[in-house]
Amino acid sequence: KWAKISIGQFKTPFSLEQNTSCSGLYTVNRSDVVSQLAGPQRDMGVMVSGGHDSLLVKYSVGAFNGAGINTLDNNVNKEVVGRLVFNPLDIISVGGSFRMGKTNPTNDDEDLNDILRFGGEVLFEYQGIRLQSEYIMGQDKLYSDSRVPVYGGCGGIVGYNTKTAGTYTKAGYLAMLSYMTPWNLEPVVKFDSWDPDIDAEDDQVNNLTFGINYFINDYSRVQINYINVQESNPIDNDMLILQLQAKF
């Protein structure tokens, strides 16, 4: 119960929402701040974990390549990632995560860049009510012009933003409320905010999600999400998402 070793490729122990499986998410999409600051979602490494809900504490800490899913190590350094969660009561848990390491610059002749991530989480569950919140802060210290990865989907890299040398601080948070009714219907509302550079103006994005989950049975459900996207410079890009999910 207190210690086991995992070796291979798996989810890194950072963030409650990241470590919730796709089949267990309460909204179709993960929050922007989780996608961008908890990534890479899956990586190759070795991890020690232990604890259990009944033991009041759970922990995971590991060393990872930092290169992302299905990618071999691309430098001599390793990322250290860890998560610690306390369960003082059956209905509440409080935890924190960290990630520190180095990433490659655009020019391999330059020094490796430093990255640092910290996160806090709170979860309250009682008689079908679930209240979940997270705050994540990240800092990239770039020693030269570098391509900073943009994550999406299931944690893979979907693009890059080119940044000049300097220190960039990023932050965001989420708050979600859901309730499982006796009729297999689960209404959900979530607000998440993402600021990719707190020193820059007009780049913050807020998402307000209204959703309903209908559980057909223990193995399948339908999810409907309406996402009101709020940018500093508004554009017409709200989303309506319908997803049918089946587990085998």
mmCIF file of N, CA and C in Angstrom, residues 138-240:
data_model
loop_
_atom_site.group_PDB
_atom_site.id
_atom_site.type_symbol
_atom_site.label_atom_id
_atom_site.label_comp_id
_atom_site.label_asym_id
_atom_site.label_seq_id
_atom_site.Cartn_x
_atom_site.Cartn_y
_atom_site.Cartn_z
ATOM 1 N N GLY A 138 3.211 28.353 -13.627
ATOM 2 C CA GLY A 138 4.398 27.845 -14.295
ATOM 3 C C GLY A 138 5.354 28.962 -14.654
ATOM 4 N N GLN A 139 6.635 28.622 -14.725
ATOM 5 C CA GLN A 139 7.655 29.591 -15.120
ATOM 6 C C GLN A 139 8.622 28.931 -16.095
ATOM 7 N N ASP A 140 8.819 29.583 -17.233
ATOM 8 C CA ASP A 140 9.808 29.147 -18.215
ATOM 9 C C ASP A 140 10.949 30.153 -18.215
ATOM 10 N N LYS A 141 12.156 29.689 -17.958
ATOM 11 C CA LYS A 141 13.338 30.541 -18.017
ATOM 12 C C LYS A 141 14.105 30.155 -19.273
ATOM 13 N N LEU A 142 13.986 31.003 -20.307
ATOM 14 C CA LEU A 142 14.578 30.713 -21.612
ATOM 15 C C LEU A 142 15.888 31.480 -21.749
ATOM 16 N N TYR A 143 16.948 30.775 -22.105
ATOM 17 C CA TYR A 143 18.261 31.396 -22.224
ATOM 18 C C TYR A 143 18.561 31.834 -23.656
ATOM 19 N N SER A 144 17.695 31.474 -24.578
ATOM 20 C CA SER A 144 17.846 31.877 -25.976
ATOM 21 C C SER A 144 16.483 31.788 -26.640
ATOM 22 N N ASP A 145 16.366 32.246 -27.870
ATOM 23 C CA ASP A 145 15.106 32.114 -28.596
ATOM 24 C C ASP A 145 14.723 30.635 -28.661
ATOM 25 N N SER A 146 13.483 30.343 -28.290
ATOM 26 C CA SER A 146 13.085 28.936 -28.171
ATOM 27 C C SER A 146 11.652 28.738 -28.618
ATOM 28 N N ARG A 147 11.383 27.531 -29.082
ATOM 29 C CA ARG A 147 10.017 27.131 -29.416
ATOM 30 C C ARG A 147 9.396 26.468 -28.193
ATOM 31 N N VAL A 148 8.353 27.063 -27.670
ATOM 32 C CA VAL A 148 7.667 26.547 -26.487
ATOM 33 C C VAL A 148 6.487 25.696 -26.954
ATOM 34 N N PRO A 149 6.394 24.435 -26.528
ATOM 35 C CA PRO A 149 5.338 23.552 -27.029
ATOM 36 C C PRO A 149 3.943 23.984 -26.573
ATOM 37 N N VAL A 150 2.976 23.792 -27.458
ATOM 38 C CA VAL A 150 1.559 23.994 -27.160
ATOM 39 C C VAL A 150 0.913 22.615 -27.159
ATOM 40 N N TYR A 151 0.265 22.271 -26.048
ATOM 41 C CA TYR A 151 -0.316 20.941 -25.909
ATOM 42 C C TYR A 151 -1.808 20.967 -26.232
ATOM 43 N N GLY A 152 -2.311 19.802 -26.645
ATOM 44 C CA GLY A 152 -3.731 19.703 -26.962
ATOM 45 C C GLY A 152 -4.142 18.250 -27.056
ATOM 46 N N GLY A 153 -5.441 18.028 -27.275
ATOM 47 C CA GLY A 153 -5.924 16.660 -27.400
ATOM 48 C C GLY A 153 -5.669 15.867 -26.143
ATOM 49 N N CYS A 154 -5.023 14.717 -26.278
ATOM 50 C CA CYS A 154 -4.721 13.860 -25.139
ATOM 51 C C CYS A 154 -3.315 14.111 -24.625
ATOM 52 N N GLY A 155 -2.868 15.355 -24.664
ATOM 53 C CA GLY A 155 -1.593 15.705 -24.080
ATOM 54 C C GLY A 155 -0.442 15.768 -25.052
ATOM 55 N N GLY A 156 -0.688 15.531 -26.337
ATOM 56 C CA GLY A 156 0.375 15.625 -27.326
ATOM 57 C C GLY A 156 0.659 17.063 -27.708
ATOM 58 N N ILE A 157 1.793 17.278 -28.341
ATOM 59 C CA ILE A 157 2.170 18.612 -28.797
ATOM 60 C C ILE A 157 1.483 18.892 -30.130
ATOM 61 N N VAL A 158 0.725 19.986 -30.199
ATOM 62 C CA VAL A 158 -0.014 20.335 -31.416
ATOM 63 C C VAL A 158 0.596 21.540 -32.129
ATOM 64 N N GLY A 159 1.621 22.136 -31.554
ATOM 65 C CA GLY A 159 2.260 23.289 -32.183
ATOM 66 C C GLY A 159 3.284 23.916 -31.248
ATOM 67 N N TYR A 160 3.856 25.034 -31.688
ATOM 68 C CA TYR A 160 4.871 25.718 -30.895
ATOM 69 C C TYR A 160 4.653 27.230 -30.976
ATOM 70 N N ASN A 161 4.994 27.908 -29.879
ATOM 71 C CA ASN A 161 5.079 29.360 -29.864
ATOM 72 C C ASN A 161 6.547 29.745 -29.727
ATOM 73 N N THR A 162 7.039 30.610 -30.610
ATOM 74 C CA THR A 162 8.427 31.048 -30.539
ATOM 75 C C THR A 162 8.547 32.212 -29.566
ATOM 76 N N LYS A 163 9.420 32.072 -28.568
ATOM 77 C CA LYS A 163 9.624 33.083 -27.543
ATOM 78 C C LYS A 163 11.084 33.520 -27.531
ATOM 79 N N THR A 164 11.317 34.808 -27.268
ATOM 80 C CA THR A 164 12.676 35.302 -27.120
ATOM 81 C C THR A 164 13.203 34.952 -25.733
ATOM 82 N N ALA A 165 14.513 35.116 -25.540
ATOM 83 C CA ALA A 165 15.111 34.811 -24.247
ATOM 84 C C ALA A 165 14.473 35.666 -23.157
ATOM 85 N N GLY A 166 14.278 35.084 -21.985
ATOM 86 C CA GLY A 166 13.662 35.793 -20.871
ATOM 87 C C GLY A 166 12.918 34.835 -19.969
ATOM 88 N N THR A 167 12.314 35.382 -18.932
ATOM 89 C CA THR A 167 11.549 34.581 -17.978
ATOM 90 C C THR A 167 10.062 34.850 -18.172
ATOM 91 N N TYR A 168 9.299 33.793 -18.368
ATOM 92 C CA TYR A 168 7.862 33.898 -18.633
ATOM 93 C C TYR A 168 7.100 33.173 -17.524
ATOM 94 N N THR A 169 6.170 33.885 -16.908
ATOM 95 C CA THR A 169 5.338 33.305 -15.857
ATOM 96 C C THR A 169 3.924 33.114 -16.391
ATOM 97 N N LYS A 170 3.382 31.913 -16.198
ATOM 98 C CA LYS A 170 2.060 31.545 -16.689
ATOM 99 C C LYS A 170 1.226 31.065 -15.511
ATOM 100 N N ALA A 171 -0.079 31.236 -15.592
ATOM 101 C CA ALA A 171 -0.912 30.802 -14.470
ATOM 102 C C ALA A 171 -2.354 30.633 -14.922
ATOM 103 N N GLY A 172 -3.108 29.901 -14.125
ATOM 104 C CA GLY A 172 -4.520 29.731 -14.402
ATOM 105 C C GLY A 172 -5.184 28.901 -13.320
ATOM 106 N N TYR A 173 -6.499 28.809 -13.407
ATOM 107 C CA TYR A 173 -7.245 28.068 -12.399
ATOM 108 C C TYR A 173 -8.532 27.535 -12.998
ATOM 109 N N LEU A 174 -9.146 26.616 -12.280
ATOM 110 C CA LEU A 174 -10.448 26.086 -12.679
ATOM 111 C C LEU A 174 -11.285 25.840 -11.436
ATOM 112 N N ALA A 175 -12.591 25.914 -11.613
ATOM 113 C CA ALA A 175 -13.549 25.572 -10.567
ATOM 114 C C ALA A 175 -14.732 24.878 -11.235
ATOM 115 N N MET A 176 -15.131 23.726 -10.711
ATOM 116 C CA MET A 176 -16.189 22.935 -11.340
ATOM 117 C C MET A 176 -17.152 22.414 -10.287
ATOM 118 N N LEU A 177 -18.434 22.432 -10.624
ATOM 119 C CA LEU A 177 -19.480 21.907 -9.762
ATOM 120 C C LEU A 177 -20.352 20.963 -10.572
ATOM 121 N N SER A 178 -20.599 19.761 -10.039
ATOM 122 C CA SER A 178 -21.474 18.798 -10.706
ATOM 123 C C SER A 178 -22.368 18.127 -9.667
ATOM 124 N N TYR A 179 -23.469 17.535 -10.150
ATOM 125 C CA TYR A 179 -24.385 16.832 -9.253
ATOM 126 C C TYR A 179 -24.995 15.644 -9.987
ATOM 127 N N MET A 180 -24.814 14.466 -9.441
ATOM 128 C CA MET A 180 -25.402 13.259 -10.010
ATOM 129 C C MET A 180 -26.819 13.078 -9.478
ATOM 130 N N THR A 181 -27.801 13.211 -10.356
ATOM 131 C CA THR A 181 -29.201 13.101 -9.975
ATOM 132 C C THR A 181 -29.616 11.624 -9.945
ATOM 133 N N PRO A 182 -30.779 11.323 -9.382
ATOM 134 C CA PRO A 182 -31.256 9.931 -9.372
ATOM 135 C C PRO A 182 -31.675 9.421 -10.746
ATOM 136 N N TRP A 183 -31.674 10.271 -11.761
ATOM 137 C CA TRP A 183 -32.184 9.898 -13.087
ATOM 138 C C TRP A 183 -31.060 9.705 -14.104
ATOM 139 N N ASN A 184 -29.849 9.418 -13.636
ATOM 140 C CA ASN A 184 -28.685 9.204 -14.502
ATOM 141 C C ASN A 184 -28.288 10.448 -15.288
ATOM 142 N N LEU A 185 -28.793 11.583 -14.869
ATOM 143 C CA LEU A 185 -28.420 12.860 -15.473
ATOM 144 C C LEU A 185 -27.494 13.617 -14.517
ATOM 145 N N GLU A 186 -26.445 14.182 -15.064
ATOM 146 C CA GLU A 186 -25.448 14.869 -14.252
ATOM 147 C C GLU A 186 -25.150 16.254 -14.852
ATOM 148 N N PRO A 187 -25.794 17.309 -14.332
ATOM 149 C CA PRO A 187 -25.467 18.657 -14.801
ATOM 150 C C PRO A 187 -24.101 19.090 -14.271
ATOM 151 N N VAL A 188 -23.385 19.862 -15.088
ATOM 152 C CA VAL A 188 -22.026 20.311 -14.763
ATOM 153 C C VAL A 188 -21.871 21.765 -15.182
ATOM 154 N N VAL A 189 -21.201 22.544 -14.354
ATOM 155 C CA VAL A 189 -20.778 23.886 -14.743
ATOM 156 C C VAL A 189 -19.323 24.046 -14.333
ATOM 157 N N LYS A 190 -18.517 24.582 -15.241
ATOM 158 C CA LYS A 190 -17.087 24.753 -14.969
ATOM 159 C C LYS A 190 -16.603 26.082 -15.517
ATOM 160 N N PHE A 191 -15.773 26.755 -14.737
ATOM 161 C CA PHE A 191 -15.102 27.975 -15.190
ATOM 162 C C PHE A 191 -13.610 27.747 -15.100
ATOM 163 N N ASP A 192 -12.918 27.997 -16.209
ATOM 164 C CA ASP A 192 -11.456 27.895 -16.163
ATOM 165 C C ASP A 192 -10.836 29.095 -16.856
ATOM 166 N N SER A 193 -9.707 29.541 -16.321
ATOM 167 C CA SER A 193 -9.015 30.730 -16.800
ATOM 168 C C SER A 193 -7.562 30.384 -17.082
ATOM 169 N N TRP A 194 -7.026 30.908 -18.176
ATOM 170 C CA TRP A 194 -5.655 30.601 -18.602
ATOM 171 C C TRP A 194 -4.971 31.877 -19.082
ATOM 172 N N ASP A 195 -3.843 32.201 -18.459
ATOM 173 C CA ASP A 195 -3.046 33.361 -18.838
ATOM 174 C C ASP A 195 -1.654 32.873 -19.226
ATOM 175 N N PRO A 196 -1.319 32.826 -20.518
ATOM 176 C CA PRO A 196 -0.034 32.283 -20.960
ATOM 177 C C PRO A 196 1.164 33.165 -20.659
ATOM 178 N N ASP A 197 0.929 34.422 -20.267
ATOM 179 C CA ASP A 197 2.034 35.319 -19.897
ATOM 180 C C ASP A 197 1.441 36.442 -19.054
ATOM 181 N N ILE A 198 1.656 36.375 -17.741
ATOM 182 C CA ILE A 198 0.998 37.343 -16.861
ATOM 183 C C ILE A 198 1.555 38.754 -17.026
ATOM 184 N N ASP A 199 2.708 38.882 -17.664
ATOM 185 C CA ASP A 199 3.282 40.207 -17.895
ATOM 186 C C ASP A 199 2.808 40.836 -19.196
ATOM 187 N N ALA A 200 2.104 40.061 -20.008
ATOM 188 C CA ALA A 200 1.565 40.571 -21.271
ATOM 189 C C ALA A 200 0.091 40.911 -21.100
ATOM 190 N N GLU A 201 -0.390 41.808 -21.938
ATOM 191 C CA GLU A 201 -1.801 42.211 -21.886
ATOM 192 C C GLU A 201 -2.583 41.541 -23.013
ATOM 193 N N ASP A 202 -3.888 41.420 -22.792
ATOM 194 C CA ASP A 202 -4.819 40.969 -23.822
ATOM 195 C C ASP A 202 -4.536 39.559 -24.337
ATOM 196 N N ASP A 203 -4.064 38.666 -23.443
ATOM 197 C CA ASP A 203 -3.847 37.289 -23.884
ATOM 198 C C ASP A 203 -4.554 36.269 -22.998
ATOM 199 N N GLN A 204 -5.326 36.715 -22.026
ATOM 200 C CA GLN A 204 -6.016 35.799 -21.121
ATOM 201 C C GLN A 204 -7.271 35.247 -21.776
ATOM 202 N N VAL A 205 -7.541 33.966 -21.538
ATOM 203 C CA VAL A 205 -8.724 33.297 -22.086
ATOM 204 C C VAL A 205 -9.489 32.640 -20.939
ATOM 205 N N ASN A 206 -10.788 32.911 -20.863
ATOM 206 C CA ASN A 206 -11.672 32.290 -19.873
ATOM 207 C C ASN A 206 -12.700 31.430 -20.595
ATOM 208 N N ASN A 207 -12.960 30.257 -20.052
ATOM 209 C CA ASN A 207 -13.969 29.365 -20.617
ATOM 210 C C ASN A 207 -15.033 29.069 -19.562
ATOM 211 N N LEU A 208 -16.276 29.299 -19.918
ATOM 212 C CA LEU A 208 -17.405 28.966 -19.058
ATOM 213 C C LEU A 208 -18.171 27.836 -19.725
ATOM 214 N N THR A 209 -18.173 26.666 -19.083
ATOM 215 C CA THR A 209 -18.766 25.466 -19.681
ATOM 216 C C THR A 209 -20.026 25.068 -18.926
ATOM 217 N N PHE A 210 -21.119 24.901 -19.683
ATOM 218 C CA PHE A 210 -22.354 24.330 -19.152
ATOM 219 C C PHE A 210 -22.541 22.967 -19.799
ATOM 220 N N GLY A 211 -22.714 21.927 -18.987
ATOM 221 C CA GLY A 211 -22.807 20.590 -19.556
ATOM 222 C C GLY A 211 -23.854 19.733 -18.891
ATOM 223 N N ILE A 212 -24.195 18.662 -19.583
ATOM 224 C CA ILE A 212 -25.076 17.647 -19.040
ATOM 225 C C ILE A 212 -24.538 16.285 -19.487
ATOM 226 N N ASN A 213 -24.398 15.382 -18.531
ATOM 227 C CA ASN A 213 -23.975 14.017 -18.829
ATOM 228 C C ASN A 213 -25.144 13.068 -18.578
ATOM 229 N N TYR A 214 -25.436 12.236 -19.570
ATOM 230 C CA TYR A 214 -26.477 11.226 -19.412
ATOM 231 C C TYR A 214 -25.826 9.848 -19.484
ATOM 232 N N PHE A 215 -25.970 9.064 -18.404
ATOM 233 C CA PHE A 215 -25.361 7.750 -18.320
ATOM 234 C C PHE A 215 -26.369 6.706 -18.809
ATOM 235 N N ILE A 216 -26.097 6.153 -19.977
ATOM 236 C CA ILE A 216 -26.969 5.136 -20.549
ATOM 237 C C ILE A 216 -26.899 3.863 -19.710
ATOM 238 N N ASN A 217 -25.684 3.494 -19.328
ATOM 239 C CA ASN A 217 -25.443 2.372 -18.419
ATOM 240 C C ASN A 217 -24.057 2.591 -17.806
ATOM 241 N N ASP A 218 -23.512 1.558 -17.180
ATOM 242 C CA ASP A 218 -22.208 1.702 -16.523
ATOM 243 C C ASP A 218 -21.060 1.870 -17.508
ATOM 244 N N TYR A 219 -21.333 1.606 -18.794
ATOM 245 C CA TYR A 219 -20.247 1.584 -19.769
ATOM 246 C C TYR A 219 -20.380 2.646 -20.861
ATOM 247 N N SER A 220 -21.436 3.402 -20.863
ATOM 248 C CA SER A 220 -21.610 4.383 -21.931
ATOM 249 C C SER A 220 -22.371 5.604 -21.418
ATOM 250 N N ARG A 221 -22.090 6.742 -22.031
ATOM 251 C CA ARG A 221 -22.751 7.991 -21.653
ATOM 252 C C ARG A 221 -22.726 8.956 -22.826
ATOM 253 N N VAL A 222 -23.612 9.926 -22.746
ATOM 254 C CA VAL A 222 -23.660 11.025 -23.711
ATOM 255 C C VAL A 222 -23.333 12.307 -22.963
ATOM 256 N N GLN A 223 -22.443 13.122 -23.552
ATOM 257 C CA GLN A 223 -22.074 14.396 -22.957
ATOM 258 C C GLN A 223 -22.401 15.530 -23.934
ATOM 259 N N ILE A 224 -23.031 16.564 -23.412
ATOM 260 C CA ILE A 224 -23.298 17.768 -24.191
ATOM 261 C C ILE A 224 -22.697 18.952 -23.440
ATOM 262 N N ASN A 225 -21.829 19.695 -24.092
ATOM 263 C CA ASN A 225 -21.178 20.866 -23.495
ATOM 264 C C ASN A 225 -21.379 22.088 -24.363
ATOM 265 N N TYR A 226 -21.780 23.185 -23.739
ATOM 266 C CA TYR A 226 -21.728 24.489 -24.398
ATOM 267 C C TYR A 226 -20.628 25.297 -23.712
ATOM 268 N N ILE A 227 -19.661 25.787 -24.492
ATOM 269 C CA ILE A 227 -18.512 26.508 -23.960
ATOM 270 C C ILE A 227 -18.548 27.949 -24.436
ATOM 271 N N ASN A 228 -18.691 28.849 -23.489
ATOM 272 C CA ASN A 228 -18.624 30.279 -23.773
ATOM 273 C C ASN A 228 -17.174 30.723 -23.588
ATOM 274 N N VAL A 229 -16.511 31.047 -24.708
ATOM 275 C CA VAL A 229 -15.096 31.415 -24.698
ATOM 276 C C VAL A 229 -14.982 32.935 -24.601
ATOM 277 N N GLN A 230 -14.264 33.394 -23.590
ATOM 278 C CA GLN A 230 -14.156 34.829 -23.327
ATOM 279 C C GLN A 230 -12.689 35.243 -23.427
ATOM 280 N N GLU A 231 -12.334 35.966 -24.515
ATOM 281 C CA GLU A 231 -10.981 36.470 -24.700
ATOM 282 C C GLU A 231 -10.905 37.939 -24.333
ATOM 283 N N SER A 232 -9.664 38.416 -24.131
ATOM 284 C CA SER A 232 -9.466 39.840 -23.887
ATOM 285 C C SER A 232 -9.907 40.648 -25.098
ATOM 286 N N ASN A 233 -9.668 40.105 -26.286
ATOM 287 C CA ASN A 233 -10.169 40.687 -27.531
ATOM 288 C C ASN A 233 -11.180 39.709 -28.115
ATOM 289 N N PRO A 234 -12.468 39.888 -27.806
ATOM 290 C CA PRO A 234 -13.474 38.868 -28.129
ATOM 291 C C PRO A 234 -13.567 38.554 -29.620
ATOM 292 N N ILE A 235 -13.735 37.257 -29.905
ATOM 293 C CA ILE A 235 -14.055 36.796 -31.246
ATOM 294 C C ILE A 235 -15.194 35.786 -31.129
ATOM 295 N N ASP A 236 -15.834 35.495 -32.259
ATOM 296 C CA ASP A 236 -17.004 34.616 -32.261
ATOM 297 C C ASP A 236 -16.534 33.167 -32.364
ATOM 298 N N ASN A 237 -16.289 32.533 -31.221
ATOM 299 C CA ASN A 237 -15.772 31.156 -31.255
ATOM 300 C C ASN A 237 -16.309 30.296 -30.118
ATOM 301 N N ASP A 238 -17.530 30.552 -29.660
ATOM 302 C CA ASP A 238 -18.151 29.650 -28.692
ATOM 303 C C ASP A 238 -18.340 28.272 -29.322
ATOM 304 N N MET A 239 -18.464 27.258 -28.478
ATOM 305 C CA MET A 239 -18.526 25.884 -28.990
ATOM 306 C C MET A 239 -19.690 25.117 -28.376
ATOM 307 N N LEU A 240 -20.299 24.253 -29.181
ATOM 308 C CA LEU A 240 -21.279 23.278 -28.722
ATOM 309 C C LEU A 240 -20.721 21.908 -29.081
#
